[in-house]
Coordinates of C-alpha atoms in Angstrom, one line a residue:
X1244 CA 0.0 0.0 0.0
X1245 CA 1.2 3.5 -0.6
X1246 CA 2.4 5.8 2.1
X1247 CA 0.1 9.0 2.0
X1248 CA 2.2 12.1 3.1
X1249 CA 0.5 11.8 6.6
X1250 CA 2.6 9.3 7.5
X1251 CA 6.0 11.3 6.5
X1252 CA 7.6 13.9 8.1
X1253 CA 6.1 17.4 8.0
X1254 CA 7.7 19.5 4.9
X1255 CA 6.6 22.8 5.3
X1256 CA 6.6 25.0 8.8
X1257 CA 2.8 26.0 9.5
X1258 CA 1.8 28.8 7.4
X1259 CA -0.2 31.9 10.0
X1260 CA 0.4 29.7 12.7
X1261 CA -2.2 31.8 15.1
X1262 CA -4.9 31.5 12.2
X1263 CA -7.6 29.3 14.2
X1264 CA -9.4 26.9 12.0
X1265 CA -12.0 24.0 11.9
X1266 CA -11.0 21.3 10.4
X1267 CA -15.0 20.5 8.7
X1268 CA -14.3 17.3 7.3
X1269 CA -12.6 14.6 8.2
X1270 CA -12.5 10.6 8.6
X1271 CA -10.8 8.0 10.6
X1272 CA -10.0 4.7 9.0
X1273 CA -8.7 1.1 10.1
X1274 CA -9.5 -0.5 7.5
X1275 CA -6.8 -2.1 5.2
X1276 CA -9.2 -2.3 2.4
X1277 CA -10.4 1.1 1.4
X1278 CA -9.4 2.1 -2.0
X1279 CA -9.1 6.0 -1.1
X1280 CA -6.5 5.8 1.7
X1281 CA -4.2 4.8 3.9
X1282 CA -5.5 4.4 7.3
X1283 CA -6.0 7.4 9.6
X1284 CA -6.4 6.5 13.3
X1285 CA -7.0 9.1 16.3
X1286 CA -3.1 9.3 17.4
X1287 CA -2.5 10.4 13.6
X1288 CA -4.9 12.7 13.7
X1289 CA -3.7 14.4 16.9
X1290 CA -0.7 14.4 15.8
X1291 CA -1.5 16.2 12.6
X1292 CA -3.6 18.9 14.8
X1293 CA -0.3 19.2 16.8
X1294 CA 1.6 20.1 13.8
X1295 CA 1.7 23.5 14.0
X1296 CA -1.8 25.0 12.9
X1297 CA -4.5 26.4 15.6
X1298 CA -6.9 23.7 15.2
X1299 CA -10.2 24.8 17.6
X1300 CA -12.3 22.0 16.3
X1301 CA -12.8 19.4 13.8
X1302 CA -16.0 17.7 12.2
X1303 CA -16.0 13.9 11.8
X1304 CA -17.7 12.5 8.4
X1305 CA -19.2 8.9 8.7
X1306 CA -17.0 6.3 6.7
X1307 CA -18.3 2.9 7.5
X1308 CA -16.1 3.0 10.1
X1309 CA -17.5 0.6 13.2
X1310 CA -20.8 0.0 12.3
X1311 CA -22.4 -2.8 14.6
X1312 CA -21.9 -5.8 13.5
X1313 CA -25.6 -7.5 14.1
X1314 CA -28.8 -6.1 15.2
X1315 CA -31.6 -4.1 12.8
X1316 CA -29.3 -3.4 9.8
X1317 CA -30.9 0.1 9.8
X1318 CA -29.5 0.8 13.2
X1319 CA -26.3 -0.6 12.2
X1320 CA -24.5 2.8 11.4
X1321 CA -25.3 4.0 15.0
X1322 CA -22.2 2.1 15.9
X1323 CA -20.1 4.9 14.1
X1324 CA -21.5 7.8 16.2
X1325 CA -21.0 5.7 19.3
X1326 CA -17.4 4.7 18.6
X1327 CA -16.6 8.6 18.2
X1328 CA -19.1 9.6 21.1
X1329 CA -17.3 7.0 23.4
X1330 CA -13.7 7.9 22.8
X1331 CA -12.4 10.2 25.2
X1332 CA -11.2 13.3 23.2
X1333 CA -9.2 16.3 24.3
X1334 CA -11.5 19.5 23.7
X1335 CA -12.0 20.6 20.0
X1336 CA -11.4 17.4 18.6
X1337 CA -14.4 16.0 17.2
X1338 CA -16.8 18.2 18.0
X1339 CA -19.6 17.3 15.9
X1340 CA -20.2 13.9 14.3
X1341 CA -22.1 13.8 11.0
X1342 CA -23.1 9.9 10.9
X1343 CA -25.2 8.1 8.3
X1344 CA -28.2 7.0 7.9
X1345 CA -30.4 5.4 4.5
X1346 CA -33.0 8.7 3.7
X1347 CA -34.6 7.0 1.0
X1348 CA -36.6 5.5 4.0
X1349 CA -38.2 9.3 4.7
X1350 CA -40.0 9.7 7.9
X1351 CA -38.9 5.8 8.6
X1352 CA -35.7 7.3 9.0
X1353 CA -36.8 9.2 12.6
X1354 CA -36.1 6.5 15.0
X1355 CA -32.6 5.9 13.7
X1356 CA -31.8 9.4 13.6
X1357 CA -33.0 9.6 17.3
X1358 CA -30.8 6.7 17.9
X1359 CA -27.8 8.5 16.4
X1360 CA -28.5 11.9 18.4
X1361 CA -28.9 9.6 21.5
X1362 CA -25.6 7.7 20.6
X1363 CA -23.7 11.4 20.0
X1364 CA -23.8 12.6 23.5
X1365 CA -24.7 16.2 22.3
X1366 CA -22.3 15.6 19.4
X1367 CA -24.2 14.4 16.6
X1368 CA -25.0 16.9 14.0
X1369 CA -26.0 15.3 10.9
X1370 CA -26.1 12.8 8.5
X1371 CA -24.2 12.6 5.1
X1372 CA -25.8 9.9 2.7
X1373 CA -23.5 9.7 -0.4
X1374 CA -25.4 9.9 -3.4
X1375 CA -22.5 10.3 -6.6
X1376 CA -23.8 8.7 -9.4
X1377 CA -22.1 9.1 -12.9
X1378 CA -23.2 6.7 -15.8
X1379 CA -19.4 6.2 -17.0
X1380 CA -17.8 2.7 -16.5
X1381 CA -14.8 4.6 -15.9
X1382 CA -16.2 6.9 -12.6
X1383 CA -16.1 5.1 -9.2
X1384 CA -19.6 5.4 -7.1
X1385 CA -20.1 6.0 -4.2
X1386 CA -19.8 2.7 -2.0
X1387 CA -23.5 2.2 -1.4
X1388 CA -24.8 2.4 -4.5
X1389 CA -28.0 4.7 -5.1
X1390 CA -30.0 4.9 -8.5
X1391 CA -30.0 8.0 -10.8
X1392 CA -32.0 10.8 -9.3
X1393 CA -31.9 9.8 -5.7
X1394 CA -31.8 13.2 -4.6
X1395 CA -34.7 14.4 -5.8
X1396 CA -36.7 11.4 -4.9
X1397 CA -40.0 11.5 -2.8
X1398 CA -39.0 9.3 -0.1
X1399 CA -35.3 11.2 0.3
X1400 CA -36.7 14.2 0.1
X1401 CA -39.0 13.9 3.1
X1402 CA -36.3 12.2 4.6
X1403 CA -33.6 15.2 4.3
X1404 CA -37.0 17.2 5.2
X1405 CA -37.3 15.4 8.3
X1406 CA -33.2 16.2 9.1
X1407 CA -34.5 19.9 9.4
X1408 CA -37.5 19.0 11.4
X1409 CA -34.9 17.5 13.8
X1410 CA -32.1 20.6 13.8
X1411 CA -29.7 18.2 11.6
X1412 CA -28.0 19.3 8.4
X1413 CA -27.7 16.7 5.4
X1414 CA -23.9 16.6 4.1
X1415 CA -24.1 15.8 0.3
X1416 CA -21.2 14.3 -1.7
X1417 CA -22.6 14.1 -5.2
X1418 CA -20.5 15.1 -8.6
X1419 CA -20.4 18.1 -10.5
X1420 CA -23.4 17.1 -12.8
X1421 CA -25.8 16.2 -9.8
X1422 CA -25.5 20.1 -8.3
X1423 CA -29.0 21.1 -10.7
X1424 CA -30.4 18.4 -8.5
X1425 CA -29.3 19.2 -4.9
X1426 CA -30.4 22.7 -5.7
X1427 CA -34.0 21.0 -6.3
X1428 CA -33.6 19.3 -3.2
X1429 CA -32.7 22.5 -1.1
X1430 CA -36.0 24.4 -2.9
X1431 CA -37.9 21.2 -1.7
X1432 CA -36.3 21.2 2.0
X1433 CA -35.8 24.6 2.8
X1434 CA -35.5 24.3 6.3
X1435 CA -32.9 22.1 6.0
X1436 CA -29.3 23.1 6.1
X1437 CA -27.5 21.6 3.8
X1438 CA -23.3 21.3 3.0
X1439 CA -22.1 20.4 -0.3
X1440 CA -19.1 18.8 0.4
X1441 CA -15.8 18.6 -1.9
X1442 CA -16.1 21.9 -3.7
X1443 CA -19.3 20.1 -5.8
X1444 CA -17.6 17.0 -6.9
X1445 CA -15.4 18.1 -10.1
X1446 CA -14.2 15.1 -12.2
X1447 CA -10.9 14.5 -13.9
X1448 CA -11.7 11.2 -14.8
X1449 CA -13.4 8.7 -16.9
X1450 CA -15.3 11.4 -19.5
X1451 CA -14.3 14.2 -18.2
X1452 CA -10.5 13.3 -18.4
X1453 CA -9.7 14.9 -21.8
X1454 CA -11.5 18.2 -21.0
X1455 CA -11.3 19.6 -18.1
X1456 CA -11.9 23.2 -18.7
X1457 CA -15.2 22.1 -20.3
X1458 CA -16.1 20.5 -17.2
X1459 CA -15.1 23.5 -15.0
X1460 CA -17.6 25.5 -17.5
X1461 CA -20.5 23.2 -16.2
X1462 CA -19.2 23.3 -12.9
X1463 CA -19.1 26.5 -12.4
X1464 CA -22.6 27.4 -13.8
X1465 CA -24.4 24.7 -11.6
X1466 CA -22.1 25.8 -8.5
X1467 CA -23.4 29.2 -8.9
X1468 CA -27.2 27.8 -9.3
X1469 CA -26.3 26.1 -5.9
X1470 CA -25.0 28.9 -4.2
X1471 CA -28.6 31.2 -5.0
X1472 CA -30.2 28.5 -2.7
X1473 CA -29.3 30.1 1.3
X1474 CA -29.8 26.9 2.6
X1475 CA -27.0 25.4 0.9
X1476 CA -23.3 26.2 1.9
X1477 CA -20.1 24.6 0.6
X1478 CA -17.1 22.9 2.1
X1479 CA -14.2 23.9 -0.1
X1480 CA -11.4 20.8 0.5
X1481 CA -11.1 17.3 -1.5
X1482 CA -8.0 19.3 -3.0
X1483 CA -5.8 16.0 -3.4
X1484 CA -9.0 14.0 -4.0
X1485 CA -7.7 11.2 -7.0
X1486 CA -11.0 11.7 -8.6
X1487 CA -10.6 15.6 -9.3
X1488 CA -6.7 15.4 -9.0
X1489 CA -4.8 13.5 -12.1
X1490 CA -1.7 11.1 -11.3
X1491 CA 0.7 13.5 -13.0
X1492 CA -0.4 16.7 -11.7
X1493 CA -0.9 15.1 -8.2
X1494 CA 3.1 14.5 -8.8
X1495 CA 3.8 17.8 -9.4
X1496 CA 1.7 19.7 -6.6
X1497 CA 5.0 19.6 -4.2
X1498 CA 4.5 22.2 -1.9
X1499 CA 1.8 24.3 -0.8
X1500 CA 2.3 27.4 -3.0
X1501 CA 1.9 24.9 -6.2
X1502 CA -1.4 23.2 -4.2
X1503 CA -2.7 26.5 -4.0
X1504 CA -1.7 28.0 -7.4
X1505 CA -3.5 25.0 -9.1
X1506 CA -6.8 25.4 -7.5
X1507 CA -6.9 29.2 -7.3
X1508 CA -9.2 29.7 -9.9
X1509 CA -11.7 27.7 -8.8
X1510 CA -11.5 28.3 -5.0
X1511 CA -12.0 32.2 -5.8
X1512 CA -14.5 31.6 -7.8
X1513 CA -16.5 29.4 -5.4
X1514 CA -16.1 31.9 -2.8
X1515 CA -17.2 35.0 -4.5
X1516 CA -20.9 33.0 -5.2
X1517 CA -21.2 31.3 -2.2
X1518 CA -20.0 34.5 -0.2
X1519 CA -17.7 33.8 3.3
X1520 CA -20.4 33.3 5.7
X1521 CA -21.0 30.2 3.5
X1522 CA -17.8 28.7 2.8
X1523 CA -15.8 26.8 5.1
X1524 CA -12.3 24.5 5.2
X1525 CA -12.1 20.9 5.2
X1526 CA -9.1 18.4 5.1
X1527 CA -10.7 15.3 4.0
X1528 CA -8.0 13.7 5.7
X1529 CA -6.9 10.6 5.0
X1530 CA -8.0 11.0 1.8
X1531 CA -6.3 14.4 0.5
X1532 CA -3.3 13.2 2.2
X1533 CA -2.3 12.0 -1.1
X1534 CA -1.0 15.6 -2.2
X1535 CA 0.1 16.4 0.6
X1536 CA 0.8 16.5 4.7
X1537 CA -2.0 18.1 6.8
X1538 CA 0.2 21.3 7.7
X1539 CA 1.4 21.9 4.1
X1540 CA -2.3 21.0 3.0
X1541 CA -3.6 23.7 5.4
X1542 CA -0.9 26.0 4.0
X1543 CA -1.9 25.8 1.1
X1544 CA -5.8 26.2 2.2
X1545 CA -5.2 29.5 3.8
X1546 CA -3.1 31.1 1.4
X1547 CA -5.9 31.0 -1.4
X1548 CA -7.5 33.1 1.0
X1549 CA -5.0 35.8 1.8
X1550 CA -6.4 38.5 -0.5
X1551 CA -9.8 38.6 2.1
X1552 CA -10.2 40.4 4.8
X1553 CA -9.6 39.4 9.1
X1554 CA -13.5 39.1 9.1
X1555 CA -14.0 37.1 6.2
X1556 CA -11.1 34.8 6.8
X1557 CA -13.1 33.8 10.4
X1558 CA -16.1 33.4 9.1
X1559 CA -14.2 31.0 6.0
X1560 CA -12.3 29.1 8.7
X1561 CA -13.9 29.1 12.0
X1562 CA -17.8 31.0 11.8
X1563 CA -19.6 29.0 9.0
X1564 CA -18.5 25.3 10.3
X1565 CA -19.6 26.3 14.0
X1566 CA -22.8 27.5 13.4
X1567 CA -23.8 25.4 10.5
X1568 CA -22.6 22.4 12.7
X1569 CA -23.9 24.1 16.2
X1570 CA -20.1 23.6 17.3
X1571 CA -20.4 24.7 21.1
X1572 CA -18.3 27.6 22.2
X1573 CA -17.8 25.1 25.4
X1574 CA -18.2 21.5 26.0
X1575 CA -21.0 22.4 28.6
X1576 CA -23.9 20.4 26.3
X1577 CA -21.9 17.4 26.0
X1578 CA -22.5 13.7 27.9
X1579 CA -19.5 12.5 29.3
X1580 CA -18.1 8.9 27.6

């Protein structure tokens, strides 16, 4: 297997060191199977928060990482949220827990929601259910399959309905050609908050491989379509993701300034529509770690924001993850493990 550039010494000294950030989106992983990564434990992730950057908080994004292994298979997942909720964590680590559970099941889906906010200890926030769907051989799914058009279904519409009845936020990790549909979704839900994780999904493979400024075109009209929904707001990370990242270029992206440079455009341009208060930063660590280590990834994260202002810059790294994820100021709502 691979080493990712987690496991290898740090190369770059923390860019803005005193910069606080929340780290929106991230996994942990024990499992010598999965295709996307190396595996990403707790030490390894303290460690990387101890690297150098003011990490305040952090997000953890359901993997199929413990489920239970018996029991109602619907309730199965709960045993993700538990395993995090259990652990005992220093403050700002893990703060909120987005979990998963099947929302094609609608208002079925209440009782293992409940379950999941009982399991959370005043942690769980939400629930991401992967719906990326592309009808090219060559383009990976998501793990658990859906049909085309999932999103816009009845039954997981009143089931991401249902999410904002509760005060939970649906995460959505779909590709760039599914954005039309998650802004039908947030029209149809609008008292749901919903994240678009991953910068909106954009390819570099399979189709999509030959012309990527065509695809940044589409991209970047249904990314603006998203952004006139206010319920929708967008996690800007997945920058080393080997979906939107090709082998060679991933080879050349050796430092942070070249990480940065290579996404500018695209970063600017999804700030400037979705606007600061909406944006926020994400490591999708382990699975970035492919370009890069987490303090040269964050490097490069906050310098394609240095042309914004103090203000802005908290709202982009700290504000929008905090309230969109109800991250406490204090642990004083939490449960003890």
């Amino acid at each position: 297997m691979a080493v990712h550039a987690h496991q290898v010494r740090h190369r770059e000294q923390a860019f803005e060191p005193d910069l606080a950030v929340v780290d929106a989106h991230h996994h942990l992983w024990d499992d010598l199977t999965n295709q996307l990564a190396v595996p990403y434990a707790l030490p390894d992730l303290l460690a990387d928060m101890d690297g150098g950057h003011h990490v305040v908080a952090t997000v953890y994004a359901e993997c199929t990482s413990h489920w239970r292994d018996d029991g109602d298979p619907a309730l199965r997942p709960v045993g993700e949220t538990q395993w995090i909720a259990g652990q005992v964590l220093p403050r700002g680590v893990m703060d909120a827990i987005i979990g998963y559970a099947d929302l094609r099941s609608g208002a079925a889906t209440r009782p293992i929601l409940e379950a999941h906010r009982e399991a959370g200890r005043g942690r769980f926030a939400g629930v991401r259910h992967s719906t990326a769907w592309d009808p090219h051989p060559d383009v990976p799914n998501t793990a658990r399959e859906v049909p085309p058009r999932t999103l816009v279904s009845a039954d997981f519409v009143e089931g991401v309905r249902l999410l904002g009845e509760l005060g939970m936020t649906f995460d959505a990790w779909i590709f760039f050609h599914q954005i039309p549909e998650l802004a039908q979704l947030a029209a149809a839900a609008p008292d749901t908050r919903i994240v678009l994780d991953h910068l909106g999904g954009p390819l570099c493979i399979g189709p999509y491989a030959a012309d990527r400024p065509a695809m940044l075109a589409t991209w970047r009209e249904h990314l603006a379509a998203a952004a006139a929904r206010e319920n929708i707001v967008l996690k800007i990370g997945g920058l080393g993701f080997p979906w939107f990242v090709p082998d060679e270029v991933c080879a050349q992206l050796t430092d942070s300034d070249a990480i940065a440079d290579y996404w500018r455009r695209e970063v600017e341009y999804a700030i400037e529509v979705f606007g600061p208060r909406r944006c926020m930063f994400e490591s999708n660590f382990p699975v970035d770690s492919r370009v890069a280590d987490y303090v040269t990834y964050w490097n490069a994260m906050k310098k394609l924001t240095v042309g914004h202002s103090p203000s802005e810059r908290a709202e982009m790294y700290v504000g929008t993850a905090m309230r969109t994820y109800g991250i406490p100021r204090d642990d004083t709502n939490r449960t003890p493990p």
